[in-house]
XYZ file of C-alpha atoms in Angstrom:
87
model
C 0.000 0.000 0.000
C 1.408 3.378 -1.036
C 0.185 5.245 2.067
C 1.770 2.705 4.399
C 5.062 3.043 2.554
C 4.942 6.832 2.897
C 4.396 6.507 6.664
C 7.194 3.954 7.025
C 9.618 6.204 5.150
C 8.611 9.163 7.341
C 9.222 7.094 10.483
C 12.808 6.375 9.369
C 13.517 10.110 9.656
C 12.780 10.052 13.407
C 15.887 10.222 15.552
C 15.490 9.043 19.166
C 17.720 11.235 21.340
C 16.608 10.010 24.781
C 14.416 7.213 26.065
C 13.405 5.847 29.442
C 11.129 3.054 28.257
C 10.683 0.050 30.538
C 8.556 -3.056 30.331
C 5.547 -2.701 32.619
C 3.832 -5.986 33.448
C 0.084 -5.896 34.000
C -2.420 -8.701 34.278
C -6.187 -8.787 34.369
C -8.546 -11.626 35.139
C -11.216 -12.182 32.518
C -14.334 -13.718 34.004
C -15.803 -14.279 30.548
C -12.744 -16.147 29.234
C -11.973 -17.571 32.689
C -8.248 -16.828 32.418
C -5.555 -14.291 33.245
C -4.834 -11.837 30.425
C -1.362 -10.362 29.951
C -1.552 -6.599 29.346
C 2.191 -5.896 29.531
C 3.709 -3.103 27.482
C 6.147 -0.222 27.407
C 5.940 2.667 29.818
C 8.122 5.742 29.972
C 9.294 8.602 27.826
C 10.941 8.877 24.444
C 12.291 12.088 22.971
C 12.664 12.202 19.204
C 14.071 14.697 16.764
C 13.074 15.089 13.138
C 13.601 17.717 10.490
C 10.159 17.034 9.012
C 7.191 15.783 11.030
C 4.606 16.999 8.518
C 3.612 13.454 7.501
C 3.499 11.831 10.950
C 2.393 14.683 13.200
C -1.318 14.628 12.277
C -1.491 10.887 12.969
C 0.477 11.120 16.216
C -1.603 14.087 17.396
C -4.884 12.291 16.687
C -3.652 9.074 18.302
C -3.130 10.751 21.670
C -6.873 11.474 21.786
C -8.217 8.291 20.189
C -5.990 5.805 22.066
C -6.060 3.317 19.208
C -4.737 -0.135 20.083
C -5.294 -3.129 22.295
C -6.894 -2.727 25.722
C -7.476 1.015 25.408
C -10.803 0.700 27.198
C -8.779 -0.538 30.188
C -6.796 2.710 30.189
C -3.836 1.412 28.212
C -2.354 2.724 24.980
C -2.294 6.370 25.901
C 0.450 8.861 25.133
C 0.853 12.604 24.834
C 2.926 14.800 22.612
C 4.938 17.686 23.992
C 6.633 20.017 21.530
C 9.997 21.569 22.205
C 11.834 23.372 19.457
C 15.033 23.312 21.552
C 15.269 19.514 21.880
């Protein structure tokens, strides 16, 4: 898909300059499925630099409000963008 390729190419221009990501382990008991569900994921901060965010910024900005992904109704999958022109 052409749009997916454009997004992938734009993501290659991102330069991580600092990260404090750690694996956070969470579990939840599902009464319907009668089992323990693993909700583990990454938690922390990542600072990126890019000369051109024009392609990715609208998607990243929208994603912080929509919380698209697994287990978002359980409060997972959230992030926020903070701009800093000096970073």
